[in-house]
A tleap script that builds the chain and sets N, CA, C and O, in Angstrom:
source leaprc.protein.ff14SB
mol = sequence {
  NMET SER LEU VAL GLU LYS PHE ASN ALA ALA
  ALA GLU LYS ALA ARG THR PHE THR LYS ARG
  PRO THR ASP GLU GLU LEU LEU GLN LEU TYR
  ALA LEU TYR LYS GLN ALA THR VAL GLY ASP
  ASN ASN THR PRO LYS PRO GLY MET LEU ASP
  LEU LYS ALA LYS ALA LYS TRP GLU PHE TRP
  ASN LYS GLN LYS GLY LYS SER GLN ASP ASP
  ALA ARG LYS GLU TYR ILE GLU PHE VAL GLU
  LYS LEU SER ALA SER TYR CLEU
}
set mol.1.N position { 72.912 -115.627 -59.403 }
set mol.1.CA position { 74.360 -115.654 -59.514 }
set mol.1.C position { 74.905 -116.793 -58.633 }
set mol.1.O position { 74.553 -116.899 -57.459 }
set mol.2.N position { 75.749 -117.624 -59.203 }
set mol.2.CA position { 76.291 -118.760 -58.454 }
set mol.2.C position { 77.362 -118.290 -57.463 }
set mol.2.O position { 77.838 -117.157 -57.537 }
set mol.3.N position { 77.725 -119.163 -56.555 }
set mol.3.CA position { 78.744 -118.843 -55.562 }
set mol.3.C position { 80.075 -118.520 -56.239 }
set mol.3.O position { 80.769 -117.587 -55.835 }
set mol.4.N position { 80.429 -119.286 -57.264 }
set mol.4.CA position { 81.693 -119.038 -57.972 }
set mol.4.C position { 81.669 -117.670 -58.653 }
set mol.4.O position { 82.670 -116.955 -58.652 }
set mol.5.N position { 80.528 -117.310 -59.233 }
set mol.5.CA position { 80.410 -115.994 -59.867 }
set mol.5.C position { 80.509 -114.872 -58.843 }
set mol.5.O position { 81.146 -113.851 -59.098 }
set mol.6.N position { 79.878 -115.058 -57.679 }
set mol.6.CA position { 79.980 -114.060 -56.606 }
set mol.6.C position { 81.416 -113.950 -56.111 }
set mol.6.O position { 81.906 -112.854 -55.839 }
set mol.7.N position { 82.088 -115.093 -55.996 }
set mol.7.CA position { 83.481 -115.114 -55.562 }
set mol.7.C position { 84.357 -114.355 -56.561 }
set mol.7.O position { 85.182 -113.531 -56.164 }
set mol.8.N position { 84.180 -114.628 -57.843 }
set mol.8.CA position { 84.967 -113.940 -58.866 }
set mol.8.C position { 84.691 -112.435 -58.862 }
set mol.8.O position { 85.605 -111.635 -59.069 }
set mol.9.N position { 83.459 -112.056 -58.633 }
set mol.9.CA position { 83.105 -110.635 -58.557 }
set mol.9.C position { 83.775 -109.988 -57.338 }
set mol.9.O position { 84.250 -108.855 -57.415 }
set mol.10.N position { 83.810 -110.709 -56.226 }
set mol.10.CA position { 84.465 -110.182 -55.022 }
set mol.10.C position { 85.967 -110.033 -55.255 }
set mol.10.O position { 86.568 -109.059 -54.801 }
set mol.11.N position { 86.576 -110.985 -55.954 }
set mol.11.CA position { 88.009 -110.901 -56.259 }
set mol.11.C position { 88.298 -109.679 -57.124 }
set mol.11.O position { 89.295 -108.988 -56.915 }
set mol.12.N position { 87.424 -109.414 -58.094 }
set mol.12.CA position { 87.588 -108.217 -58.929 }
set mol.12.C position { 87.421 -106.952 -58.092 }
set mol.12.O position { 88.159 -105.983 -58.266 }
set mol.13.N position { 86.453 -106.967 -57.188 }
set mol.13.CA position { 86.208 -105.810 -56.328 }
set mol.13.C position { 87.419 -105.529 -55.444 }
set mol.13.O position { 87.778 -104.372 -55.227 }
set mol.14.N position { 88.047 -106.590 -54.933 }
set mol.14.CA position { 89.226 -106.424 -54.076 }
set mol.14.C position { 90.368 -105.768 -54.847 }
set mol.14.O position { 91.164 -105.028 -54.269 }
set mol.15.N position { 90.449 -106.036 -56.142 }
set mol.15.CA position { 91.504 -105.434 -56.964 }
set mol.15.C position { 91.271 -103.952 -57.215 }
set mol.15.O position { 92.184 -103.247 -57.645 }
set mol.16.N position { 90.053 -103.468 -56.950 }
set mol.16.CA position { 89.742 -102.061 -57.211 }
set mol.16.C position { 89.826 -101.186 -55.958 }
set mol.16.O position { 89.501 -100.000 -56.010 }
set mol.17.N position { 90.254 -101.757 -54.846 }
set mol.17.CA position { 90.382 -100.949 -53.630 }
set mol.17.C position { 91.303 -99.762 -53.925 }
set mol.17.O position { 92.366 -99.923 -54.523 }
set mol.18.N position { 90.882 -98.574 -53.498 }
set mol.18.CA position { 91.688 -97.383 -53.747 }
set mol.18.C position { 92.711 -97.154 -52.642 }
set mol.18.O position { 93.694 -96.442 -52.844 }
set mol.19.N position { 92.489 -97.741 -51.498 }
set mol.19.CA position { 93.450 -97.674 -50.391 }
set mol.19.C position { 93.950 -99.086 -50.121 }
set mol.19.O position { 93.250 -100.063 -50.386 }
set mol.20.N position { 95.154 -99.184 -49.598 }
set mol.20.CA position { 95.765 -100.483 -49.344 }
set mol.20.C position { 95.318 -101.023 -47.977 }
set mol.20.O position { 95.486 -100.351 -46.959 }
set mol.21.N position { 94.747 -102.240 -47.958 }
set mol.21.CA position { 94.408 -102.859 -46.664 }
set mol.21.C position { 95.677 -103.119 -45.842 }
set mol.21.O position { 96.788 -103.072 -46.371 }
set mol.22.N position { 95.502 -103.389 -44.566 }
set mol.22.CA position { 96.648 -103.696 -43.711 }
set mol.22.C position { 97.292 -105.002 -44.168 }
set mol.22.O position { 96.683 -105.785 -44.898 }
set mol.23.N position { 98.515 -105.225 -43.735 }
set mol.23.CA position { 99.220 -106.457 -44.095 }
set mol.23.C position { 98.432 -107.690 -43.648 }
set mol.23.O position { 98.329 -108.671 -44.385 }
set mol.24.N position { 97.885 -107.632 -42.447 }
set mol.24.CA position { 97.123 -108.768 -41.935 }
set mol.24.C position { 95.858 -109.017 -42.770 }
set mol.24.O position { 95.503 -110.164 -43.042 }
set mol.25.N position { 95.192 -107.944 -43.167 }
set mol.25.CA position { 94.003 -108.094 -44.012 }
set mol.25.C position { 94.378 -108.678 -45.378 }
set mol.25.O position { 93.662 -109.524 -45.913 }
set mol.26.N position { 95.499 -108.225 -45.935 }
set mol.26.CA position { 95.956 -108.768 -47.218 }
set mol.26.C position { 96.297 -110.252 -47.102 }
set mol.26.O position { 95.987 -111.039 -47.997 }
set mol.27.N position { 96.932 -110.625 -46.003 }
set mol.27.CA position { 97.269 -112.034 -45.792 }
set mol.27.C position { 96.003 -112.878 -45.650 }
set mol.27.O position { 95.943 -114.002 -46.148 }
set mol.28.N position { 95.003 -112.340 -44.977 }
set mol.28.CA position { 93.732 -113.058 -44.825 }
set mol.28.C position { 93.036 -113.212 -46.179 }
set mol.28.O position { 92.499 -114.276 -46.488 }
set mol.29.N position { 93.046 -112.151 -46.980 }
set mol.29.CA position { 92.476 -112.238 -48.331 }
set mol.29.C position { 93.204 -113.294 -49.146 }
set mol.29.O position { 92.577 -114.108 -49.825 }
set mol.30.N position { 94.522 -113.277 -49.075 }
set mol.30.CA position { 95.337 -114.256 -49.817 }
set mol.30.C position { 94.995 -115.677 -49.394 }
set mol.30.O position { 94.771 -116.547 -50.235 }
set mol.31.N position { 94.957 -115.906 -48.080 }
set mol.31.CA position { 94.711 -117.255 -47.556 }
set mol.31.C position { 93.338 -117.777 -47.971 }
set mol.31.O position { 93.209 -118.923 -48.400 }
set mol.32.N position { 92.324 -116.942 -47.844 }
set mol.32.CA position { 90.976 -117.367 -48.234 }
set mol.32.C position { 90.894 -117.593 -49.743 }
set mol.32.O position { 90.238 -118.530 -50.198 }
set mol.33.N position { 91.558 -116.739 -50.514 }
set mol.33.CA position { 91.548 -116.904 -51.969 }
set mol.33.C position { 92.204 -118.226 -52.361 }
set mol.33.O position { 91.666 -118.975 -53.177 }
set mol.34.N position { 93.368 -118.507 -51.776 }
set mol.34.CA position { 94.075 -119.750 -52.095 }
set mol.34.C position { 93.259 -120.970 -51.666 }
set mol.34.O position { 93.183 -121.953 -52.403 }
set mol.35.N position { 92.654 -120.914 -50.487 }
set mol.35.CA position { 91.849 -122.036 -50.014 }
set mol.35.C position { 90.648 -122.249 -50.935 }
set mol.35.O position { 90.265 -123.386 -51.214 }
set mol.36.N position { 90.058 -121.153 -51.402 }
set mol.36.CA position { 88.888 -121.233 -52.277 }
set mol.36.C position { 89.238 -121.748 -53.666 }
set mol.36.O position { 88.431 -122.436 -54.291 }
set mol.37.N position { 90.422 -121.426 -54.151 }
set mol.37.CA position { 90.770 -121.796 -55.523 }
set mol.37.C position { 91.608 -123.061 -55.617 }
set mol.37.O position { 91.496 -123.801 -56.594 }
set mol.38.N position { 92.451 -123.324 -54.614 }
set mol.38.CA position { 93.364 -124.474 -54.662 }
set mol.38.C position { 92.954 -125.566 -53.682 }
set mol.38.O position { 93.067 -126.755 -53.982 }
set mol.39.N position { 92.478 -125.156 -52.507 }
set mol.39.CA position { 92.175 -126.108 -51.442 }
set mol.39.C position { 93.274 -126.072 -50.399 }
set mol.39.O position { 93.983 -125.074 -50.268 }
set mol.40.N position { 93.415 -127.161 -49.656 }
set mol.40.CA position { 94.404 -127.204 -48.571 }
set mol.40.C position { 95.818 -126.976 -49.085 }
set mol.40.O position { 96.189 -127.416 -50.174 }
set mol.41.N position { 96.593 -126.276 -48.268 }
set mol.41.CA position { 97.998 -126.011 -48.565 }
set mol.41.C position { 98.784 -127.309 -48.458 }
set mol.41.O position { 98.824 -127.933 -47.397 }
set mol.42.N position { 99.404 -127.709 -49.551 }
set mol.42.CA position { 100.243 -128.911 -49.529 }
set mol.42.C position { 101.630 -128.621 -50.076 }
set mol.42.O position { 102.326 -129.519 -50.549 }
set mol.43.N position { 102.027 -127.346 -50.005 }
set mol.43.CA position { 103.344 -126.934 -50.466 }
set mol.43.C position { 104.324 -126.950 -49.291 }
set mol.43.O position { 103.908 -126.804 -48.141 }
set mol.44.N position { 105.617 -127.125 -49.565 }
set mol.44.CA position { 106.582 -127.099 -48.473 }
set mol.44.C position { 106.690 -125.701 -47.864 }
set mol.44.O position { 106.545 -124.695 -48.558 }
set mol.45.N position { 106.944 -125.658 -46.573 }
set mol.45.CA position { 107.063 -124.382 -45.874 }
set mol.45.C position { 108.329 -123.657 -46.349 }
set mol.45.O position { 109.402 -124.257 -46.421 }
set mol.46.N position { 108.199 -122.370 -46.670 }
set mol.46.CA position { 109.371 -121.602 -47.110 }
set mol.46.C position { 110.401 -121.459 -45.989 }
set mol.46.O position { 110.089 -121.646 -44.813 }
set mol.47.N position { 111.605 -121.132 -46.369 }
set mol.47.CA position { 112.681 -120.947 -45.400 }
set mol.47.C position { 112.448 -119.754 -44.489 }
set mol.47.O position { 111.637 -118.876 -44.781 }
set mol.48.N position { 113.165 -119.741 -43.395 }
set mol.48.CA position { 113.003 -118.686 -42.384 }
set mol.48.C position { 113.319 -117.298 -42.926 }
set mol.48.O position { 112.749 -116.314 -42.455 }
set mol.49.N position { 114.207 -117.201 -43.896 }
set mol.49.CA position { 114.643 -115.895 -44.366 }
set mol.49.C position { 113.673 -115.254 -45.352 }
set mol.49.O position { 113.744 -114.047 -45.585 }
set mol.50.N position { 112.779 -116.028 -45.927 }
set mol.50.CA position { 111.781 -115.482 -46.851 }
set mol.50.C position { 110.526 -115.164 -46.045 }
set mol.50.O position { 109.564 -115.933 -46.035 }
set mol.51.N position { 110.554 -114.018 -45.372 }
set mol.51.CA position { 109.494 -113.666 -44.418 }
set mol.51.C position { 108.126 -113.501 -45.083 }
set mol.51.O position { 107.111 -113.916 -44.524 }
set mol.52.N position { 108.096 -112.900 -46.263 }
set mol.52.CA position { 106.818 -112.683 -46.943 }
set mol.52.C position { 106.180 -114.019 -47.331 }
set mol.52.O position { 104.999 -114.247 -47.069 }
set mol.53.N position { 106.962 -114.897 -47.953 }
set mol.53.CA position { 106.434 -116.202 -48.362 }
set mol.53.C position { 106.031 -117.033 -47.155 }
set mol.53.O position { 105.031 -117.750 -47.193 }
set mol.54.N position { 106.806 -116.938 -46.088 }
set mol.54.CA position { 106.498 -117.690 -44.873 }
set mol.54.C position { 105.170 -117.225 -44.271 }
set mol.54.O position { 104.353 -118.049 -43.858 }
set mol.55.N position { 104.954 -115.911 -44.219 }
set mol.55.CA position { 103.702 -115.368 -43.668 }
set mol.55.C position { 102.513 -115.809 -44.511 }
set mol.55.O position { 101.481 -116.205 -43.968 }
set mol.56.N position { 102.648 -115.745 -45.839 }
set mol.56.CA position { 101.567 -116.168 -46.726 }
set mol.56.C position { 101.278 -117.655 -46.533 }
set mol.56.O position { 100.117 -118.061 -46.469 }
set mol.57.N position { 102.326 -118.462 -46.440 }
set mol.57.CA position { 102.173 -119.908 -46.257 }
set mol.57.C position { 101.447 -120.202 -44.946 }
set mol.57.O position { 100.537 -121.031 -44.908 }
set mol.58.N position { 101.851 -119.522 -43.870 }
set mol.58.CA position { 101.243 -119.768 -42.552 }
set mol.58.C position { 99.765 -119.375 -42.525 }
set mol.58.O position { 98.945 -120.098 -41.958 }
set mol.59.N position { 99.418 -118.239 -43.131 }
set mol.59.CA position { 98.012 -117.827 -43.159 }
set mol.59.C position { 97.178 -118.816 -43.962 }
set mol.59.O position { 96.068 -119.168 -43.562 }
set mol.60.N position { 97.712 -119.261 -45.093 }
set mol.60.CA position { 96.983 -120.235 -45.913 }
set mol.60.C position { 96.857 -121.550 -45.156 }
set mol.60.O position { 95.802 -122.183 -45.194 }
set mol.61.N position { 97.903 -121.966 -44.478 }
set mol.61.CA position { 97.887 -123.239 -43.758 }
set mol.61.C position { 96.850 -123.239 -42.630 }
set mol.61.O position { 96.320 -124.294 -42.281 }
set mol.62.N position { 96.560 -122.071 -42.061 }
set mol.62.CA position { 95.539 -121.966 -41.004 }
set mol.62.C position { 94.142 -122.304 -41.533 }
set mol.62.O position { 93.245 -122.623 -40.754 }
set mol.63.N position { 93.958 -122.235 -42.839 }
set mol.63.CA position { 92.663 -122.513 -43.454 }
set mol.63.C position { 92.458 -124.006 -43.728 }
set mol.63.O position { 91.390 -124.412 -44.187 }
set mol.64.N position { 93.469 -124.813 -43.449 }
set mol.64.CA position { 93.432 -126.242 -43.768 }
set mol.64.C position { 92.170 -126.897 -43.209 }
set mol.64.O position { 91.793 -126.670 -42.059 }
set mol.65.N position { 91.528 -127.711 -44.040 }
set mol.65.CA position { 90.319 -128.416 -43.626 }
set mol.65.C position { 89.034 -127.686 -43.981 }
set mol.65.O position { 87.954 -128.275 -43.941 }
set mol.66.N position { 89.143 -126.409 -44.328 }
set mol.66.CA position { 87.952 -125.628 -44.700 }
set mol.66.C position { 87.596 -125.965 -46.150 }
set mol.66.O position { 88.477 -126.016 -47.008 }
set mol.67.N position { 86.336 -126.189 -46.421 }
set mol.67.CA position { 85.921 -126.504 -47.788 }
set mol.67.C position { 86.120 -125.290 -48.687 }
set mol.67.O position { 86.165 -124.151 -48.221 }
set mol.68.N position { 86.239 -125.556 -49.975 }
set mol.68.CA position { 86.428 -124.458 -50.910 }
set mol.68.C position { 85.196 -123.549 -50.949 }
set mol.68.O position { 85.336 -122.334 -51.088 }
set mol.69.N position { 84.003 -124.115 -50.830 }
set mol.69.CA position { 82.797 -123.291 -50.804 }
set mol.69.C position { 82.745 -122.407 -49.565 }
set mol.69.O position { 82.366 -121.239 -49.654 }
set mol.70.N position { 83.124 -122.951 -48.410 }
set mol.70.CA position { 83.155 -122.143 -47.182 }
set mol.70.C position { 84.175 -121.016 -47.308 }
set mol.70.O position { 83.926 -119.890 -46.876 }
set mol.71.N position { 85.317 -121.326 -47.901 }
set mol.71.CA position { 86.347 -120.300 -48.102 }
set mol.71.C position { 85.847 -119.214 -49.053 }
set mol.71.O position { 86.116 -118.031 -48.844 }
set mol.72.N position { 85.125 -119.613 -50.089 }
set mol.72.CA position { 84.560 -118.629 -51.022 }
set mol.72.C position { 83.582 -117.710 -50.304 }
set mol.72.O position { 83.613 -116.493 -50.491 }
set mol.73.N position { 82.706 -118.300 -49.473 }
set mol.73.CA position { 81.730 -117.491 -48.728 }
set mol.73.C position { 82.433 -116.512 -47.795 }
set mol.73.O position { 82.069 -115.338 -47.737 }
set mol.74.N position { 83.441 -116.990 -47.063 }
set mol.74.CA position { 84.181 -116.109 -46.150 }
set mol.74.C position { 84.902 -115.009 -46.910 }
set mol.74.O position { 84.945 -113.864 -46.462 }
set mol.75.N position { 85.470 -115.354 -48.061 }
set mol.75.CA position { 86.177 -114.369 -48.877 }
set mol.75.C position { 85.220 -113.262 -49.316 }
set mol.75.O position { 85.540 -112.078 -49.212 }
set mol.76.N position { 84.053 -113.655 -49.802 }
set mol.76.CA position { 83.052 -112.685 -50.251 }
set mol.76.C position { 82.660 -111.753 -49.103 }
set mol.76.O position { 82.607 -110.536 -49.276 }
set mol.77.N position { 82.385 -112.334 -47.927 }
set mol.77.CA position { 82.007 -111.529 -46.752 }
set mol.77.C position { 83.136 -110.587 -46.343 }
set mol.77.O position { 82.890 -109.432 -45.995 }
set mol.78.N position { 84.376 -111.082 -46.385 }
set mol.78.CA position { 85.525 -110.276 -45.970 }
set mol.78.C position { 85.741 -109.115 -46.935 }
set mol.78.O position { 86.029 -108.001 -46.499 }
set mol.79.N position { 85.608 -109.356 -48.235 }
set mol.79.CA position { 85.757 -108.280 -49.222 }
set mol.79.C position { 84.668 -107.235 -49.009 }
set mol.79.O position { 84.946 -106.038 -49.078 }
set mol.80.N position { 83.448 -107.662 -48.754 }
set mol.80.CA position { 82.362 -106.703 -48.500 }
set mol.80.C position { 82.665 -105.858 -47.275 }
set mol.80.O position { 82.430 -104.650 -47.273 }
set mol.81.N position { 83.183 -106.489 -46.243 }
set mol.81.CA position { 83.531 -105.753 -45.011 }
set mol.81.C position { 84.640 -104.748 -45.295 }
set mol.81.O position { 84.573 -103.606 -44.841 }
set mol.82.N position { 85.652 -105.162 -46.039 }
set mol.82.CA position { 86.778 -104.264 -46.327 }
set mol.82.C position { 86.400 -103.154 -47.289 }
set mol.82.O position { 86.960 -102.061 -47.220 }
set mol.83.N position { 85.463 -103.415 -48.180 }
set mol.83.CA position { 85.120 -102.412 -49.191 }
set mol.83.C position { 84.558 -101.134 -48.560 }
set mol.83.O position { 84.653 -100.059 -49.153 }
set mol.84.N position { 83.989 -101.240 -47.393 }
set mol.84.CA position { 83.486 -100.048 -46.701 }
set mol.84.C position { 84.638 -99.097 -46.342 }
set mol.84.O position { 84.448 -97.883 -46.273 }
set mol.85.N position { 85.818 -99.655 -46.118 }
set mol.85.CA position { 86.969 -98.834 -45.711 }
set mol.85.C position { 87.920 -98.498 -46.855 }
set mol.85.O position { 88.604 -97.475 -46.809 }
set mol.86.N position { 87.971 -99.345 -47.879 }
set mol.86.CA position { 89.037 -99.204 -48.875 }
set mol.86.C position { 88.575 -98.852 -50.283 }
set mol.86.O position { 89.402 -98.772 -51.191 }
set mol.87.N position { 87.284 -98.642 -50.489 }
set mol.87.CA position { 86.827 -98.213 -51.816 }
set mol.87.C position { 86.648 -96.724 -51.882 }
set mol.87.O position { 86.268 -96.194 -52.926 }
savepdb mol mol.pdb
quit
């Protein structure tokens, strides 16, 4: 199974969690997913009043410089770690 296939399988697994991860865990999943699929964040920072978008943007921006393959590997590991608690 290739890295991309493992990544896609982990993304599907994350969607099947029966319990909701913490906000911070969700933001980390989002950031790693975006880094793995899009690459570095090059979007403008959202306004101060859009707290949800701002938090997502900041978490994704922290991943800047990480390769997409490294982000995929981290995402897979993080989903496996979370699945012990949320499946």
